[in-house]
Amino acid sequence: MAKIKLTKNELKTQRDSLKRFQRYLPTLQLKKQQLQMEMRRLDQEIEEKRDEEQEARAQLSSWIQLYSEPIDLGPYAELETLKTSHGNIAGVNIPILDDLVFKEIPMNLFETEAWTDEGVNTLKQLTRLRVERQILEEQHRLLGEELRTTTQRVNLFEKVKIPEAKENIRVIRIFMGDQQTAAVARSKIAKGKNA
């Protein structure tokens, strides 16, 4: 605990600090709750995207094994542009997925298998799910960092700053009360000597 001055000015400073801490604490607690709710929502969305991705992979692998020739579908489902914007949740700028655009490569229907269209669509769906999940994970990471900082601030105010200010006010009041009592006693002694 820092050394404090035992004066009226310091008492006023400590009272002002206490009022300021008590005024900001509810805002920080509300922000913390909002971030926690968003984190839970993101956890659920990320899990749903993972499940969708696994389901799509399972569907793809079940029918692709029927064909003996390996075919590379990657060029047909190549990502051309990824459009994102920025959103704001509780004061944190997060990326938001706007659109995915795939390169349009025409397929020669005579040179490709009949199932290639379905394979390309499934591959595009897998890519979309993976990108959506990565964006959600980035949002989760950014919100997690802000939640950690906000939680530290809430704990600082609740457990350090507010009790410290209250203790400083108590110490200053006791000192000033003792000084006032001593002054009264000195004046009575001085009166007694004069009489």
mmCIF file with all atom_site columns, N, CA, C and O in Angstrom, residues 76-98:
data_model
loop_
_atom_site.group_PDB
_atom_site.id
_atom_site.type_symbol
_atom_site.label_atom_id
_atom_site.label_alt_id
_atom_site.label_comp_id
_atom_site.label_asym_id
_atom_site.label_entity_id
_atom_site.label_seq_id
_atom_site.pdbx_PDB_ins_code
_atom_site.Cartn_x
_atom_site.Cartn_y
_atom_site.Cartn_z
_atom_site.occupancy
_atom_site.B_iso_or_equiv
_atom_site.pdbx_formal_charge
_atom_site.auth_seq_id
_atom_site.auth_comp_id
_atom_site.auth_asym_id
_atom_site.auth_atom_id
_atom_site.pdbx_PDB_model_num
ATOM 1  N N  . TYR A 1 76 ? -11.214 -27.069 -59.081 1.00 0.00 ? 76 TYR A N  1
ATOM 2  C CA . TYR A 1 76 ? -12.612 -26.691 -59.325 1.00 0.00 ? 76 TYR A CA 1
ATOM 3  C C  . TYR A 1 76 ? -13.252 -25.999 -58.118 1.00 0.00 ? 76 TYR A C  1
ATOM 4  O O  . TYR A 1 76 ? -14.283 -25.363 -58.251 1.00 0.00 ? 76 TYR A O  1
ATOM 5  N N  . ALA A 1 77 ? -12.655 -26.168 -56.947 1.00 0.00 ? 77 ALA A N  1
ATOM 6  C CA . ALA A 1 77 ? -13.205 -25.572 -55.727 1.00 0.00 ? 77 ALA A CA 1
ATOM 7  C C  . ALA A 1 77 ? -12.206 -24.609 -55.097 1.00 0.00 ? 77 ALA A C  1
ATOM 8  O O  . ALA A 1 77 ? -12.159 -24.446 -53.884 1.00 0.00 ? 77 ALA A O  1
ATOM 9  N N  . GLU A 1 78 ? -11.400 -23.971 -55.953 1.00 0.00 ? 78 GLU A N  1
ATOM 10 C CA . GLU A 1 78 ? -10.386 -23.045 -55.444 1.00 0.00 ? 78 GLU A CA 1
ATOM 11 C C  . GLU A 1 78 ? -11.029 -21.717 -55.064 1.00 0.00 ? 78 GLU A C  1
ATOM 12 O O  . GLU A 1 78 ? -11.854 -21.175 -55.801 1.00 0.00 ? 78 GLU A O  1
ATOM 13 N N  . LEU A 1 79 ? -10.614 -21.187 -53.917 1.00 0.00 ? 79 LEU A N  1
ATOM 14 C CA . LEU A 1 79 ? -11.164 -19.938 -53.404 1.00 0.00 ? 79 LEU A CA 1
ATOM 15 C C  . LEU A 1 79 ? -10.558 -18.762 -54.158 1.00 0.00 ? 79 LEU A C  1
ATOM 16 O O  . LEU A 1 79 ? -9.346  -18.650 -54.279 1.00 0.00 ? 79 LEU A O  1
ATOM 17 N N  . GLU A 1 80 ? -11.408 -17.892 -54.702 1.00 0.00 ? 80 GLU A N  1
ATOM 18 C CA . GLU A 1 80 ? -10.927 -16.719 -55.430 1.00 0.00 ? 80 GLU A CA 1
ATOM 19 C C  . GLU A 1 80 ? -10.816 -15.515 -54.507 1.00 0.00 ? 80 GLU A C  1
ATOM 20 O O  . GLU A 1 80 ? -9.767  -14.911 -54.399 1.00 0.00 ? 80 GLU A O  1
ATOM 21 N N  . THR A 1 81 ? -11.912 -15.170 -53.842 1.00 0.00 ? 81 THR A N  1
ATOM 22 C CA . THR A 1 81 ? -11.874 -14.031 -52.912 1.00 0.00 ? 81 THR A CA 1
ATOM 23 C C  . THR A 1 81 ? -12.634 -14.363 -51.643 1.00 0.00 ? 81 THR A C  1
ATOM 24 O O  . THR A 1 81 ? -13.620 -15.099 -51.664 1.00 0.00 ? 81 THR A O  1
ATOM 25 N N  . LEU A 1 82 ? -12.160 -13.791 -50.602 1.00 0.00 ? 82 LEU A N  1
ATOM 26 C CA . LEU A 1 82 ? -12.774 -13.926 -49.289 1.00 0.00 ? 82 LEU A CA 1
ATOM 27 C C  . LEU A 1 82 ? -13.113 -12.515 -48.825 1.00 0.00 ? 82 LEU A C  1
ATOM 28 O O  . LEU A 1 82 ? -12.220 -11.702 -48.613 1.00 0.00 ? 82 LEU A O  1
ATOM 29 N N  . LYS A 1 83 ? -14.387 -12.218 -48.719 1.00 0.00 ? 83 LYS A N  1
ATOM 30 C CA . LYS A 1 83 ? -14.811 -10.871 -48.337 1.00 0.00 ? 83 LYS A CA 1
ATOM 31 C C  . LYS A 1 83 ? -15.218 -10.869 -46.869 1.00 0.00 ? 83 LYS A C  1
ATOM 32 O O  . LYS A 1 83 ? -16.101 -11.617 -46.457 1.00 0.00 ? 83 LYS A O  1
ATOM 33 N N  . THR A 1 84 ? -14.544 -10.021 -46.100 1.00 0.00 ? 84 THR A N  1
ATOM 34 C CA . THR A 1 84 ? -14.873 -9.885  -44.680 1.00 0.00 ? 84 THR A CA 1
ATOM 35 C C  . THR A 1 84 ? -15.088 -8.413  -44.366 1.00 0.00 ? 84 THR A C  1
ATOM 36 O O  . THR A 1 84 ? -14.626 -7.532  -45.078 1.00 0.00 ? 84 THR A O  1
ATOM 37 N N  . SER A 1 85 ? -15.802 -8.179  -43.292 1.00 0.00 ? 85 SER A N  1
ATOM 38 C CA . SER A 1 85 ? -15.968 -6.826  -42.779 1.00 0.00 ? 85 SER A CA 1
ATOM 39 C C  . SER A 1 85 ? -15.665 -6.887  -41.284 1.00 0.00 ? 85 SER A C  1
ATOM 40 O O  . SER A 1 85 ? -15.333 -7.942  -40.747 1.00 0.00 ? 85 SER A O  1
ATOM 41 N N  . HIS A 1 86 ? -15.785 -5.757  -40.636 1.00 0.00 ? 86 HIS A N  1
ATOM 42 C CA . HIS A 1 86 ? -15.506 -5.714  -39.201 1.00 0.00 ? 86 HIS A CA 1
ATOM 43 C C  . HIS A 1 86 ? -16.780 -5.370  -38.439 1.00 0.00 ? 86 HIS A C  1
ATOM 44 O O  . HIS A 1 86 ? -17.533 -4.494  -38.843 1.00 0.00 ? 86 HIS A O  1
ATOM 45 N N  . GLY A 1 87 ? -16.988 -6.086  -37.364 1.00 0.00 ? 87 GLY A N  1
ATOM 46 C CA . GLY A 1 87 ? -18.106 -5.822  -36.473 1.00 0.00 ? 87 GLY A CA 1
ATOM 47 C C  . GLY A 1 87 ? -17.561 -5.421  -35.113 1.00 0.00 ? 87 GLY A C  1
ATOM 48 O O  . GLY A 1 87 ? -16.353 -5.423  -34.878 1.00 0.00 ? 87 GLY A O  1
ATOM 49 N N  . ASN A 1 88 ? -18.472 -5.067  -34.221 1.00 0.00 ? 88 ASN A N  1
ATOM 50 C CA . ASN A 1 88 ? -18.062 -4.621  -32.905 1.00 0.00 ? 88 ASN A CA 1
ATOM 51 C C  . ASN A 1 88 ? -18.946 -5.288  -31.868 1.00 0.00 ? 88 ASN A C  1
ATOM 52 O O  . ASN A 1 88 ? -20.169 -5.151  -31.917 1.00 0.00 ? 88 ASN A O  1
ATOM 53 N N  . ILE A 1 89 ? -18.317 -5.998  -30.955 1.00 0.00 ? 89 ILE A N  1
ATOM 54 C CA . ILE A 1 89 ? -19.030 -6.608  -29.838 1.00 0.00 ? 89 ILE A CA 1
ATOM 55 C C  . ILE A 1 89 ? -18.358 -6.134  -28.564 1.00 0.00 ? 89 ILE A C  1
ATOM 56 O O  . ILE A 1 89 ? -17.179 -6.404  -28.340 1.00 0.00 ? 89 ILE A O  1
ATOM 57 N N  . ALA A 1 90 ? -19.092 -5.391  -27.768 1.00 0.00 ? 90 ALA A N  1
ATOM 58 C CA . ALA A 1 90 ? -18.601 -4.883  -26.475 1.00 0.00 ? 90 ALA A CA 1
ATOM 59 C C  . ALA A 1 90 ? -17.280 -4.127  -26.635 1.00 0.00 ? 90 ALA A C  1
ATOM 60 O O  . ALA A 1 90 ? -16.377 -4.258  -25.818 1.00 0.00 ? 90 ALA A O  1
ATOM 61 N N  . GLY A 1 91 ? -17.172 -3.368  -27.709 1.00 0.00 ? 91 GLY A N  1
ATOM 62 C CA . GLY A 1 91 ? -15.970 -2.559  -27.909 1.00 0.00 ? 91 GLY A CA 1
ATOM 63 C C  . GLY A 1 91 ? -14.811 -3.295  -28.550 1.00 0.00 ? 91 GLY A C  1
ATOM 64 O O  . GLY A 1 91 ? -13.718 -2.755  -28.656 1.00 0.00 ? 91 GLY A O  1
ATOM 65 N N  . VAL A 1 92 ? -15.029 -4.520  -29.008 1.00 0.00 ? 92 VAL A N  1
ATOM 66 C CA . VAL A 1 92 ? -13.965 -5.300  -29.628 1.00 0.00 ? 92 VAL A CA 1
ATOM 67 C C  . VAL A 1 92 ? -14.263 -5.418  -31.123 1.00 0.00 ? 92 VAL A C  1
ATOM 68 O O  . VAL A 1 92 ? -15.352 -5.855  -31.512 1.00 0.00 ? 92 VAL A O  1
ATOM 69 N N  . ASN A 1 93 ? -13.304 -5.028  -31.962 1.00 0.00 ? 93 ASN A N  1
ATOM 70 C CA . ASN A 1 93 ? -13.468 -5.166  -33.409 1.00 0.00 ? 93 ASN A CA 1
ATOM 71 C C  . ASN A 1 93 ? -13.183 -6.611  -33.798 1.00 0.00 ? 93 ASN A C  1
ATOM 72 O O  . ASN A 1 93 ? -12.110 -7.130  -33.509 1.00 0.00 ? 93 ASN A O  1
ATOM 73 N N  . ILE A 1 94 ? -14.172 -7.231  -34.442 1.00 0.00 ? 94 ILE A N  1
ATOM 74 C CA . ILE A 1 94 ? -14.026 -8.627  -34.846 1.00 0.00 ? 94 ILE A CA 1
ATOM 75 C C  . ILE A 1 94 ? -14.302 -8.759  -36.344 1.00 0.00 ? 94 ILE A C  1
ATOM 76 O O  . ILE A 1 94 ? -15.070 -7.986  -36.908 1.00 0.00 ? 94 ILE A O  1
ATOM 77 N N  . PRO A 1 95 ? -13.663 -9.749  -36.984 1.00 0.00 ? 95 PRO A N  1
ATOM 78 C CA . PRO A 1 95 ? -13.948 -9.978  -38.408 1.00 0.00 ? 95 PRO A CA 1
ATOM 79 C C  . PRO A 1 95 ? -15.282 -10.705 -38.583 1.00 0.00 ? 95 PRO A C  1
ATOM 80 O O  . PRO A 1 95 ? -15.652 -11.551 -37.768 1.00 0.00 ? 95 PRO A O  1
ATOM 81 N N  . ILE A 1 96 ? -16.001 -10.331 -39.638 1.00 0.00 ? 96 ILE A N  1
ATOM 82 C CA . ILE A 1 96 ? -17.271 -10.977 -39.973 1.00 0.00 ? 96 ILE A CA 1
ATOM 83 C C  . ILE A 1 96 ? -17.195 -11.411 -41.430 1.00 0.00 ? 96 ILE A C  1
ATOM 84 O O  . ILE A 1 96 ? -16.823 -10.618 -42.295 1.00 0.00 ? 96 ILE A O  1
ATOM 85 N N  . LEU A 1 97 ? -17.542 -12.654 -41.685 1.00 0.00 ? 97 LEU A N  1
ATOM 86 C CA . LEU A 1 97 ? -17.497 -13.196 -43.041 1.00 0.00 ? 97 LEU A CA 1
ATOM 87 C C  . LEU A 1 97 ? -18.689 -12.666 -43.828 1.00 0.00 ? 97 LEU A C  1
ATOM 88 O O  . LEU A 1 97 ? -19.842 -12.833 -43.418 1.00 0.00 ? 97 LEU A O  1
ATOM 89 N N  . ASP A 1 98 ? -18.405 -11.993 -44.944 1.00 0.00 ? 98 ASP A N  1
ATOM 90 C CA . ASP A 1 98 ? -19.472 -11.490 -45.811 1.00 0.00 ? 98 ASP A CA 1
ATOM 91 C C  . ASP A 1 98 ? -19.756 -12.454 -46.949 1.00 0.00 ? 98 ASP A C  1
ATOM 92 O O  . ASP A 1 98 ? -20.898 -12.797 -47.204 1.00 0.00 ? 98 ASP A O  1
#
